[in-house]
Tab-separated table of C-alpha atoms and ligand atoms in Angstrom:
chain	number	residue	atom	x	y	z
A	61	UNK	CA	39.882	11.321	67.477
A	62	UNK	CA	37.614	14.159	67.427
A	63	UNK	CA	35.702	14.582	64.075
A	64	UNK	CA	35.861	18.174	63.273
A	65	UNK	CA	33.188	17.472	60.120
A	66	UNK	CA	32.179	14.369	59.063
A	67	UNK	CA	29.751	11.628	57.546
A	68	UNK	CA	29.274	10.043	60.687
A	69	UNK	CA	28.237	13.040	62.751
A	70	UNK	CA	25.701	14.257	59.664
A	71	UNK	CA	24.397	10.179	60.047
A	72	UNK	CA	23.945	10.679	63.727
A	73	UNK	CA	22.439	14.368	62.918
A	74	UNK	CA	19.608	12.668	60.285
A	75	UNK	CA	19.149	9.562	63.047
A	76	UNK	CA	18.244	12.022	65.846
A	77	UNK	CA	15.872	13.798	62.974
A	78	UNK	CA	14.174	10.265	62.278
A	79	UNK	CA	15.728	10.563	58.458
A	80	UNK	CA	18.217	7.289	58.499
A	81	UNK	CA	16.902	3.793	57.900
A	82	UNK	CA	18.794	0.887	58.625
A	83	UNK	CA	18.384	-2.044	56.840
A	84	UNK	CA	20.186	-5.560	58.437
A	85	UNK	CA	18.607	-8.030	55.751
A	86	UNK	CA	21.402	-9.043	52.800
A	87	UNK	CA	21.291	-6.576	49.808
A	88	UNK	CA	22.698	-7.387	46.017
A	89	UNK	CA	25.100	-4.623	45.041
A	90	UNK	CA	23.770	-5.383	41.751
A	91	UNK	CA	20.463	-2.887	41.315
A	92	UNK	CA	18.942	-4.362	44.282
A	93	UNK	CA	20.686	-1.344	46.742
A	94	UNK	CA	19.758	1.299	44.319
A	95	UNK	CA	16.491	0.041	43.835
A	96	UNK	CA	15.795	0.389	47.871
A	97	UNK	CA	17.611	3.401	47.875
A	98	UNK	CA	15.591	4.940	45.555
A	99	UNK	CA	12.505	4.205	47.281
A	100	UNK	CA	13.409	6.008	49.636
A	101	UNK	CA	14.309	8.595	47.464
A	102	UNK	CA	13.903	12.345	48.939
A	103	UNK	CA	12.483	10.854	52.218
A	104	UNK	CA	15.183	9.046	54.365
A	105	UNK	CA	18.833	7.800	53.856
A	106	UNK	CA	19.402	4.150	53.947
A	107	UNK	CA	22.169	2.254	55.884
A	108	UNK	CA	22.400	-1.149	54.185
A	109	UNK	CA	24.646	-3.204	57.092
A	110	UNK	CA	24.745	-6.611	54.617
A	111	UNK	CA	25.452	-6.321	51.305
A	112	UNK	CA	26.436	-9.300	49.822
A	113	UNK	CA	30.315	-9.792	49.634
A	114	UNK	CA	31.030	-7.545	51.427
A	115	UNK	CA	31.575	-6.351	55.430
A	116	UNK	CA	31.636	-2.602	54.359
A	117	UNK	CA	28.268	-0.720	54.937
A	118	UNK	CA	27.139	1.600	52.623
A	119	UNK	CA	25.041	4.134	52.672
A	120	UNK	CA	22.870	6.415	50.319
A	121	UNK	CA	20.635	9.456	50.512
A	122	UNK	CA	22.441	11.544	52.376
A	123	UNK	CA	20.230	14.631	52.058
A	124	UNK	CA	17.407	14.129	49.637
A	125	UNK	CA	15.280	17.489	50.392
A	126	UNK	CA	16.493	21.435	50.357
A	127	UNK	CA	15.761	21.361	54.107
A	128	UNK	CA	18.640	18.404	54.891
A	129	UNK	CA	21.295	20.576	52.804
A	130	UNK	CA	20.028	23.830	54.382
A	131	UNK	CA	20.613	21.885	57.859
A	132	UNK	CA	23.925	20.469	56.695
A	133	UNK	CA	24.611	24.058	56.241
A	134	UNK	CA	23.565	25.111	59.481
A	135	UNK	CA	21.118	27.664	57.683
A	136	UNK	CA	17.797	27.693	56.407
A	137	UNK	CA	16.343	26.987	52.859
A	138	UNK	CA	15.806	30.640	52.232
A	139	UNK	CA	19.472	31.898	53.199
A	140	UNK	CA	21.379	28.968	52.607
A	141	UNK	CA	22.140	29.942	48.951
A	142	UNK	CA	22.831	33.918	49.641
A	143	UNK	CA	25.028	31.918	52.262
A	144	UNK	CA	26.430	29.909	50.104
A	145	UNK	CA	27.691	32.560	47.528
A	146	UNK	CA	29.095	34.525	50.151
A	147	UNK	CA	31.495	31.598	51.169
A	148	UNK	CA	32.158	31.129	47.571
A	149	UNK	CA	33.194	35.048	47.620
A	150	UNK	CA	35.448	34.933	50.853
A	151	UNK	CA	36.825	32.035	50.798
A	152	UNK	CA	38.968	31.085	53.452
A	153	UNK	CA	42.041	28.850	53.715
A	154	UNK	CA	42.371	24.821	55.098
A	155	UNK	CA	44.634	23.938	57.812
A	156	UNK	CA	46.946	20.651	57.527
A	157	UNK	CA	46.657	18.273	60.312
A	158	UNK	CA	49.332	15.575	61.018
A	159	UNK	CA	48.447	11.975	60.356
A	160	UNK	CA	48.124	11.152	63.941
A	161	UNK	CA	45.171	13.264	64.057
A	162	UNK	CA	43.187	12.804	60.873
A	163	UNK	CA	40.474	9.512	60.929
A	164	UNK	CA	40.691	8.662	57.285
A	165	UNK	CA	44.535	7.256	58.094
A	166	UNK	CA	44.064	4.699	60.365
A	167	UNK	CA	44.554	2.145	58.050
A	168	UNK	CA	46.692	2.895	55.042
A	169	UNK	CA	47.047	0.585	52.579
A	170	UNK	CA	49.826	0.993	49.733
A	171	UNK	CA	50.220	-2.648	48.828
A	172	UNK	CA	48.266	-5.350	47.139
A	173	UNK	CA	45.010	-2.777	46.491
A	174	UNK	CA	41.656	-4.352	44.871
A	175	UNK	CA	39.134	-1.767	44.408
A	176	UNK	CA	37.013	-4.967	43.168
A	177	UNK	CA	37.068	-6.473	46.337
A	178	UNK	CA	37.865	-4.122	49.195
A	179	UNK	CA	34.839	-1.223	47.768
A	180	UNK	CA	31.140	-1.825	47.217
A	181	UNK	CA	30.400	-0.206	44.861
A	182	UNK	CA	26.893	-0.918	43.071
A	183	UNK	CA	25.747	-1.081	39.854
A	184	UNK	CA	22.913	1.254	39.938
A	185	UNK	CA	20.922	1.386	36.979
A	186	UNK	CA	20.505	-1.285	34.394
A	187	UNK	CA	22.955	-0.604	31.571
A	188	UNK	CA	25.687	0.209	33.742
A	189	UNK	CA	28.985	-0.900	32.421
A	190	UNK	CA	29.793	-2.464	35.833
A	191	UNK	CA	30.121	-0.727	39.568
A	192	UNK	CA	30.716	2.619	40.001
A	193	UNK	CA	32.236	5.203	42.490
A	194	UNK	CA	29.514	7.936	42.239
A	195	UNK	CA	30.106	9.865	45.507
A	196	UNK	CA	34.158	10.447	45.674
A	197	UNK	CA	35.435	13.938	45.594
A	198	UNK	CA	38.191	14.361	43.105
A	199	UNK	CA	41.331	16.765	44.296
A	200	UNK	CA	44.164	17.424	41.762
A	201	UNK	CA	46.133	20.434	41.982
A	202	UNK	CA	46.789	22.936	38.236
A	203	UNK	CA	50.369	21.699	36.776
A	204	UNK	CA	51.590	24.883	36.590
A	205	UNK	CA	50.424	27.397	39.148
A	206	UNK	CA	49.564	24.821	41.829
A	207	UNK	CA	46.237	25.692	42.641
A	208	UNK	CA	43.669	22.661	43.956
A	209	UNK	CA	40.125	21.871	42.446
A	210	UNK	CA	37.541	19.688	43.663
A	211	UNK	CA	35.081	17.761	41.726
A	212	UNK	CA	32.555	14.960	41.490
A	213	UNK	CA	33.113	12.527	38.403
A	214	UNK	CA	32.024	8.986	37.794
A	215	UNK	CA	34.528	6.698	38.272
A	216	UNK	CA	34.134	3.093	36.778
A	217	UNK	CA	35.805	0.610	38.288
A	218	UNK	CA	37.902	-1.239	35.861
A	219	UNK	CA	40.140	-3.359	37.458
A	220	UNK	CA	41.793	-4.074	40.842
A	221	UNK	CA	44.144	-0.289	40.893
A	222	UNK	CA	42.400	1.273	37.836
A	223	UNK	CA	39.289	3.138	37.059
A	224	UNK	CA	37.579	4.907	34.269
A	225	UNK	CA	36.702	8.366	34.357
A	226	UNK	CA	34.540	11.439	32.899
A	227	UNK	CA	35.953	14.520	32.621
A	228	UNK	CA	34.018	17.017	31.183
A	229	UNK	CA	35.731	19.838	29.803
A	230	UNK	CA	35.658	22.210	33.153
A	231	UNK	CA	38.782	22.932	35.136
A	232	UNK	CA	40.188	19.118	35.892
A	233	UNK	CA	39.747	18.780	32.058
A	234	UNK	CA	42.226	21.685	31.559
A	235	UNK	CA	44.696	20.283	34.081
A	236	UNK	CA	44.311	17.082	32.866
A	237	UNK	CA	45.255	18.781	28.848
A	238	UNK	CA	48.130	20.689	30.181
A	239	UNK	CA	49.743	17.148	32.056
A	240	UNK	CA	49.201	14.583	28.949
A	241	UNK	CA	50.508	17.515	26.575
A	242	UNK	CA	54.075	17.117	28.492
A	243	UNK	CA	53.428	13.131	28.507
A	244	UNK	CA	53.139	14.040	32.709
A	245	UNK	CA	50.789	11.862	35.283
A	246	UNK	CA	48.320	14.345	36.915
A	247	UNK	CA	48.375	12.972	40.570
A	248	UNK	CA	44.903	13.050	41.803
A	249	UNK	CA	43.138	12.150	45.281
A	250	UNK	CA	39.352	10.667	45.842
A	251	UNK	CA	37.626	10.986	49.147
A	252	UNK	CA	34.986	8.938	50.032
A	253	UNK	CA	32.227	9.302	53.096
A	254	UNK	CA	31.779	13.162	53.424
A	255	UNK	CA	29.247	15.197	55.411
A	256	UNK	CA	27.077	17.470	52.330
A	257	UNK	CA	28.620	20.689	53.085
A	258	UNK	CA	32.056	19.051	51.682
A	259	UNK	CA	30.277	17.206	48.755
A	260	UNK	CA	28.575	20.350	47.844
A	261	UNK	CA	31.379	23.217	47.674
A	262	UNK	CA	32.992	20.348	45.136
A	263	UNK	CA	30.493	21.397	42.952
A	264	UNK	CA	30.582	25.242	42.958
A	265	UNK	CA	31.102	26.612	39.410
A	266	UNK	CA	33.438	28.987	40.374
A	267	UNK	CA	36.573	30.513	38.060
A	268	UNK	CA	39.700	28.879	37.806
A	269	UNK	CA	41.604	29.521	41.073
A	270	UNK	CA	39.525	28.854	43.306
A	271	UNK	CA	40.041	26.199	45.827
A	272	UNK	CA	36.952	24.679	46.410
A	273	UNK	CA	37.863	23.515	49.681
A	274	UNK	CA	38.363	27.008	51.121
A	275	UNK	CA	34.399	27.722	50.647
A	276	UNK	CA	34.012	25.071	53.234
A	277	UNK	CA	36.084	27.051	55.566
A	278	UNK	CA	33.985	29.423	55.174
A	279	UNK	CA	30.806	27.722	55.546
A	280	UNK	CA	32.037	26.225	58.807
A	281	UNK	CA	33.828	29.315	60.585
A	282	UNK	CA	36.922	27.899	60.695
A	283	UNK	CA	40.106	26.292	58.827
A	284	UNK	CA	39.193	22.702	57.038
A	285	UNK	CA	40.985	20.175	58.683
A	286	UNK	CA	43.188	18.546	55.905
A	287	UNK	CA	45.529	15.819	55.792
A	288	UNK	CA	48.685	15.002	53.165
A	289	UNK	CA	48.567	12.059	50.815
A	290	UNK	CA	51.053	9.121	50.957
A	291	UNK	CA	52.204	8.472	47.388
A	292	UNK	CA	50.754	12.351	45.873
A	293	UNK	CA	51.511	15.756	46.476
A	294	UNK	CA	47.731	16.578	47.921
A	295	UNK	CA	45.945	16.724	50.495
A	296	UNK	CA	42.126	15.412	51.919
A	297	UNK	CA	39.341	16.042	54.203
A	298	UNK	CA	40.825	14.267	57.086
A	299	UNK	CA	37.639	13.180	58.309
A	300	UNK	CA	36.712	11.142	55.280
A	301	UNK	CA	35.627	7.273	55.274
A	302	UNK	CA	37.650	6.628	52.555
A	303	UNK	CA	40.747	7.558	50.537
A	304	UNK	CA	42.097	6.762	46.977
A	305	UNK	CA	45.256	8.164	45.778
A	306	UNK	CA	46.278	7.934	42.210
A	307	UNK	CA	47.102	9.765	39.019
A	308	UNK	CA	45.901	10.181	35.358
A	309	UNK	CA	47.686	8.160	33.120
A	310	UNK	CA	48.754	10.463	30.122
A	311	UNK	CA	47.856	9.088	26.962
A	312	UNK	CA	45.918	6.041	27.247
A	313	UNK	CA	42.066	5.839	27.261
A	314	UNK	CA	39.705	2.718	27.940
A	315	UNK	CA	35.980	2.455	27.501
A	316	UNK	CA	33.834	3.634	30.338
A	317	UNK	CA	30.220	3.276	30.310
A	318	UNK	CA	27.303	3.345	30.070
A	319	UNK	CA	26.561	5.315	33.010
A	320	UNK	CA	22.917	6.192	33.706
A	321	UNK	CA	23.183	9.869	34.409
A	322	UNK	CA	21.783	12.613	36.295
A	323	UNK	CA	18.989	13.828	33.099
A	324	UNK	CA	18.044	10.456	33.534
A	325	UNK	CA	19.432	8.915	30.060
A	326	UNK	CA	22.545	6.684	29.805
A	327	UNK	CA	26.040	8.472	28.904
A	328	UNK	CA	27.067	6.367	26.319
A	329	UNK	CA	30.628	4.357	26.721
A	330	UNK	CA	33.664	4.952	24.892
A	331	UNK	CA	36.826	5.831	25.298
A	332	UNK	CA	38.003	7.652	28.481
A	333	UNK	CA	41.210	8.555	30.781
A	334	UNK	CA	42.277	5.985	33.116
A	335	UNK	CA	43.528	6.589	36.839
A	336	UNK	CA	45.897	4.384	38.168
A	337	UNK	CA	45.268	3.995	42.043
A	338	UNK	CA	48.556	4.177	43.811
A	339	UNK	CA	47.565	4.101	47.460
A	340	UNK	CA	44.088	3.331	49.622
A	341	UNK	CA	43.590	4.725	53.524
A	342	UNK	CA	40.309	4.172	55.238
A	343	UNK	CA	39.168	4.834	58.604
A	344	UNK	CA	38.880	1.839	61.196
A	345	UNK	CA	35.380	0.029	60.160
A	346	UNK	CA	34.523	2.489	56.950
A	347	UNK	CA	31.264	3.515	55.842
A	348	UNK	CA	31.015	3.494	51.804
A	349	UNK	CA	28.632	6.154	50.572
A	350	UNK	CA	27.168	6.177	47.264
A	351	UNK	CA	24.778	8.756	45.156
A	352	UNK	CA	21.704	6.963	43.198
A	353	UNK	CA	22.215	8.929	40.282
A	354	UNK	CA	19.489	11.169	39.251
A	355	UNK	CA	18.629	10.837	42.724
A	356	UNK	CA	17.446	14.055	45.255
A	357	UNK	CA	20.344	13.778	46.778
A	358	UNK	CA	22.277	14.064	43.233
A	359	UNK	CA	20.600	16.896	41.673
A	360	UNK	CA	20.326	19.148	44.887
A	361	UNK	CA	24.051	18.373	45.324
A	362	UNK	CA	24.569	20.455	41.844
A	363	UNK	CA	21.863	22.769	42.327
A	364	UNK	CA	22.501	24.827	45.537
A	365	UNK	CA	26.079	25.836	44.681
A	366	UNK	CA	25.191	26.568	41.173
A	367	UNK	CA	22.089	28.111	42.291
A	368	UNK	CA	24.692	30.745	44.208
A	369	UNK	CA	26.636	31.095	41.343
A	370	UNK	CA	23.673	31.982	39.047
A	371	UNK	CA	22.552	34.500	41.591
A	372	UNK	CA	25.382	36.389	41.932
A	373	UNK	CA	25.662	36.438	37.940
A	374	UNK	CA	22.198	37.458	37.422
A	375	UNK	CA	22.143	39.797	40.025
A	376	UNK	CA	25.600	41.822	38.744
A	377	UNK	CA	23.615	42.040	35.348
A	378	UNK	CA	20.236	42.918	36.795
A	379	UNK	CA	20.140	44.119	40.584
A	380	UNK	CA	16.497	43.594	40.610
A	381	UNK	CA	16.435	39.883	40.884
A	382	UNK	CA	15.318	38.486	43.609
A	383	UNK	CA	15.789	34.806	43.237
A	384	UNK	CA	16.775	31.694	41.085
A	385	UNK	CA	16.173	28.170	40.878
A	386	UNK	CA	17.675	25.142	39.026
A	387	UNK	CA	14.715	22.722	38.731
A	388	UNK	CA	14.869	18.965	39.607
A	389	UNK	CA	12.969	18.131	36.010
A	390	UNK	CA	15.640	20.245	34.491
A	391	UNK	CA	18.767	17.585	36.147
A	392	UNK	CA	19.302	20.970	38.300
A	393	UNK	CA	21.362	22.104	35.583
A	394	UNK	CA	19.462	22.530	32.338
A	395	UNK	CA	16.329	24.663	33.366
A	396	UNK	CA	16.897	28.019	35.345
A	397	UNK	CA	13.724	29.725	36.406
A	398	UNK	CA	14.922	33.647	37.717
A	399	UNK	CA	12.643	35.672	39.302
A	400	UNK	CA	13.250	39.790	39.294
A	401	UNK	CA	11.359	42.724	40.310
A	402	UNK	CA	11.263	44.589	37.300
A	403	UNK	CA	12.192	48.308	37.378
A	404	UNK	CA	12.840	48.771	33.793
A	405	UNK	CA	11.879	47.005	30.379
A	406	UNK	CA	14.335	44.423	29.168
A	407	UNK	CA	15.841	43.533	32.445
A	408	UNK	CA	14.499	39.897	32.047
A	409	UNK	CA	15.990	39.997	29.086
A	410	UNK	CA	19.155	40.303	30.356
A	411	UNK	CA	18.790	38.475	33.051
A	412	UNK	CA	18.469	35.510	30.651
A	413	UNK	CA	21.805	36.932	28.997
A	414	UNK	CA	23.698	36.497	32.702
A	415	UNK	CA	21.708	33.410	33.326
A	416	UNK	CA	22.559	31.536	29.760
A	417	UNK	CA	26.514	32.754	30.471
A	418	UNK	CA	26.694	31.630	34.018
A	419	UNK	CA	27.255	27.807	32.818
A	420	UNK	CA	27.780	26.121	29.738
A	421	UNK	CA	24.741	24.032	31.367
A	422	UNK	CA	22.067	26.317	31.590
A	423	UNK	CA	19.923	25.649	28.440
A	424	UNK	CA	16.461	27.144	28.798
A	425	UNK	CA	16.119	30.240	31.201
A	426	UNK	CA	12.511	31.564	32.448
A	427	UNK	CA	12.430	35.063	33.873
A	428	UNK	CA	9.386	35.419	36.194
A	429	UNK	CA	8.235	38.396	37.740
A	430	UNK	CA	8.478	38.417	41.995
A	431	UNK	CA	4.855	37.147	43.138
A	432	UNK	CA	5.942	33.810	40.836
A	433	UNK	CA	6.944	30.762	43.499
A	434	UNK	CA	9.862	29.647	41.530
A	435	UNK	CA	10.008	26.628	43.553
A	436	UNK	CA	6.168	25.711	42.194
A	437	UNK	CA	6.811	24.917	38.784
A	438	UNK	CA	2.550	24.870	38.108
A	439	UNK	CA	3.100	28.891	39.197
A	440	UNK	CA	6.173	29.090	36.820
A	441	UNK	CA	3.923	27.378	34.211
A	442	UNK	CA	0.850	29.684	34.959
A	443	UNK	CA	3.459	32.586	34.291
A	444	UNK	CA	4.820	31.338	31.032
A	445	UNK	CA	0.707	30.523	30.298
A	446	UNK	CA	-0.628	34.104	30.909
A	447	UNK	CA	2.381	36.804	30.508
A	448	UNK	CA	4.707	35.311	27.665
A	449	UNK	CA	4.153	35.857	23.895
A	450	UNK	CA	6.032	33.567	22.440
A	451	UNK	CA	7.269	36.414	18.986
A	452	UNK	CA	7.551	39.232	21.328
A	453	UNK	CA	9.494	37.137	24.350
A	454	UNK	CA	10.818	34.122	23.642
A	455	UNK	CA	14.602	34.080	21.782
A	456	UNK	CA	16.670	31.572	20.593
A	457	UNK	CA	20.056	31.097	20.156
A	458	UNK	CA	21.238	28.389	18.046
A	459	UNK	CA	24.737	25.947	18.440
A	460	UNK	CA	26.426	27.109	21.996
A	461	UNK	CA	28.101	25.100	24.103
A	462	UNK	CA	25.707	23.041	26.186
A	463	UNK	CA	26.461	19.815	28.050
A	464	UNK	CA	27.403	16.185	25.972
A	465	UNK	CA	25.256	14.777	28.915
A	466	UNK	CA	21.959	16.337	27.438
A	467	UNK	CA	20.917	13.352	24.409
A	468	UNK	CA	19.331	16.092	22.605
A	469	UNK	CA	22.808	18.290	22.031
A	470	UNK	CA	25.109	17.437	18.997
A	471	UNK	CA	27.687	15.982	21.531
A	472	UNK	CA	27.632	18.969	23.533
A	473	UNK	CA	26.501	21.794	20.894
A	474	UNK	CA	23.525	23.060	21.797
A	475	UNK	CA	20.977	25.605	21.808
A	476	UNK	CA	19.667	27.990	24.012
A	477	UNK	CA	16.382	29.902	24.775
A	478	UNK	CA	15.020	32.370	27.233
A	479	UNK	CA	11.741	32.944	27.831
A	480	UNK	CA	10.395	36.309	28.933
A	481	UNK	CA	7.478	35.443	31.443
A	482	UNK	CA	7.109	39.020	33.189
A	483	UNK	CA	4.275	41.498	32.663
A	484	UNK	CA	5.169	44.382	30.332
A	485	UNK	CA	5.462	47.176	32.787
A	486	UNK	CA	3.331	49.767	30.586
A	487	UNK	CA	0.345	47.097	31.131
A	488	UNK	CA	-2.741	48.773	32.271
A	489	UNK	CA	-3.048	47.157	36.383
A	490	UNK	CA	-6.302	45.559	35.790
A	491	UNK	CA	-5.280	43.852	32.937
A	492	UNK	CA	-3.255	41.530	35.258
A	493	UNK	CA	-5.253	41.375	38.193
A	494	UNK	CA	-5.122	38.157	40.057
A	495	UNK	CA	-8.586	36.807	40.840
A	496	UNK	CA	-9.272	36.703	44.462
A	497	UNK	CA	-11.437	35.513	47.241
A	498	UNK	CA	-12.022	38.160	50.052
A	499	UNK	CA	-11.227	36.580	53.142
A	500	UNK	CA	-10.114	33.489	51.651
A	501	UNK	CA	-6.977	32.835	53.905
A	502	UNK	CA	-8.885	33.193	57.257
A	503	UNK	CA	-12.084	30.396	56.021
A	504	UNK	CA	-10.751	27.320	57.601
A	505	UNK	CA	-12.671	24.604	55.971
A	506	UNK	CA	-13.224	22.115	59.147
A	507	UNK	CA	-15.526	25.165	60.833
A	508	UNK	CA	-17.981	24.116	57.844
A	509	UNK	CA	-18.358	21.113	56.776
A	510	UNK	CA	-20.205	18.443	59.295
A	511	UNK	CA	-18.849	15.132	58.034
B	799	MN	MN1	37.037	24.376	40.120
């Protein structure tokens, strides 16, 4: 069976680049796997062939550096995000495949299922509540008009068919509200073992409506290959490791958590919605993948399609910006640095207005002017350091809606600031004139020095 897109041709693609690890000695599921993933955090993916209880492989790091996603892509880090937000703009639709032809049903399982012993899923960091799923794509389709979305949640697993979720009030939230308010199941799918470009149009903040999955159709050229569900009306990534079909259970909740999440704190456990698993399929000899979280590979996942987002946004309320970017010490989702080339005074003002609205998880915003490396955050410092005053250009806005995952928000109130970091455009040149060395760039140090 031909793979149109899948994990195991971006494995073989990161082998053949020297990026995959394998690792044949027995591994704990317990901390021990995330503990050697993480070493190898940003640097190479790990294959762990023997973990302990299990005859599953898993594997983790699938892209830990812009350069993997801008490869998984087939682009380069400079145009992958302009090519990202164009997919997100012309999205194109997914093709169904029969069974015959999609991997992930070659073994369907719809009896007798025990997530507890057929999945290995770790526990990752040390307060865990137990294993979790941290790497499935989510598919559920709107109650009413029918339209899919695709997202990444943690998903505890809680018994042998059930498991805990987050839902955080974005669109699955809202479909989710409009199911349990007519005491309805929302039937919901989980794919497991996806190349990046999959994993990463599930987490394009787009509008309602959008089917996520059609922005990978238009990152690949073509139709997504998808493939029906047995027991739900919805349909998967054929080429995916692993599938779990299910639904929401309207009106119960069970405590999930702790989770240790992606700002690097534990999400504290109570009370959540429950999915009742209903049907597993796998591909023959299955590949489990999970995502260390706060790992690389976790926070670039949510920063390149919310990166495209942002600069679309930004650049509809100020055409002269030139860039964004969501920093890793931010989670990739609190701290947007936007850099403009300033044509008129105020623009990075509103730039921070565009930025601020573009997500409920944008907190603090820094407008830089073009010769800033946004991606250097000691030139985004130097910036703030030498061309903001903090009366005249930094503003606050108190008790918006911000994200329950940041400990410092009053469960998800929050506030917001922007900081102004451009030079005023009246400033007399000199005033602002770098310091440089004549000639500096051509001295190459080894023609001087003897030992
Ligand atoms: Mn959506």
């Amino acid at each position: 069976m031909a793979d149109q897109i899948s994990m195991r041709q971006w494995m073989a693609t990161l082998k053949e680049m020297g990026r995959l690890k394998t690792v044949n000695r027995p591994v704990e599921l317990v901390f021990e796997l995330a503990a050697v993933g993480k070493k190898a955090d940003g640097q190479f993916a790990v294959k762990f062939n023997n973990v302990t209880g299990f005859s599953m492989p898993v594997v983790t790091n699938l892209a830990g550096d812009r350069e993997l996603f801008a490869t998984a892509l087939n682009s380069t880090t400079e145009e992958m995000v302009q090519k990202f937000g164009k997919a997100v703009e012309n999205p194109v639709a997914c093709t169904i495949v029969p069974k015959e032809q999609a991997p992930v049903k070659e073994t369907v399982i719809l009896e007798d299922i025990d997530l507890q012993k057929f999945l290995p899923a770790p526990v990752h960091h040390k307060r865990d509540g137990g294993p979790y799923i941290t790497a499935a794509i989510l598919l559920a389709k709107h109650p009413d008009t029918g339209v899919r979305n695709v997202s990444i949640h943690r998903l505890q697993v809680l018994g042998p068919d059930k498991l805990g979720v987050l839902i955080l009030p974005r669109h699955l939230w809202q479909f989710f509200y409009l199911a349990e308010k007519q005491n309805k199941p929302l039937e919901v799918a989980m794919a497991i073992g996806l190349h990046p470009l999959i994993l990463l149009v599930s987490q394009a903040t787009t509008g309602p409506g959008l089917d996520e999955l059609e922005i990978a159709s238009a990152l690949l050229g073509e139709p997504l290959k998808l493939v029906r569900c047995e027991t739900v009306d919805l349909e998967v990534p054929a080429g995916a490791e692993i599938l779990l079909e299910g639904h929401l259970v309207p009106g119960v909740r069970e405590v999930e958590g702790p989770f240790g999440e992606y700002p690097k704190y534990y999400g504290p456990a109570s009370p959540k919605p429950v999915i009742k698993v209903t049907a597993v399929c796998h591909r023959r000899e299955p590949i489990y993948h999970t995502i260390i979280p706060a790992s690389r590979e976790h926070l670039l996942l949510g920063a390149i399609p919310r990166e495209a987002v942002l600069m679309q946004l930004v650049k509809h309320a100020v055409p002269s910006a030139v860039g964004v970017h969501l920093t890793p010490a931010g989670g990739c989702r609190y701290h947007a640095v936007v850099a403009i080339d300033k044509k008129h005074e105020g623009e990075a003002k509103n730039a921070i207005f565009a930025a601020l609205a573009s997500s409920s998880e944008v907190k603090h915003v820094v407008v830089v002017d073009k010769d800033i490396n946004i991606f250097d955050p000691e030139e985004v410092e130097w910036a703030i350091a030498t061309r903001c005053q903090a009366g005249r250009d930094v503003f606050i806005v108190t008790r918006a809606l911000g994200n329950k995952l940041d400990p410092s928000s009053n469960d998800g109130i929050s506030d917001k600031m922007g900081i102004d970091a451009t030079i005023p455009l009246n400033a007399p040149p000199e005033q602002y004139e770098k310091i440089t060395i004549p000639d500096l760039e051509n001295i190459n140090f080894n023609d001087y020095v003897d030992d």
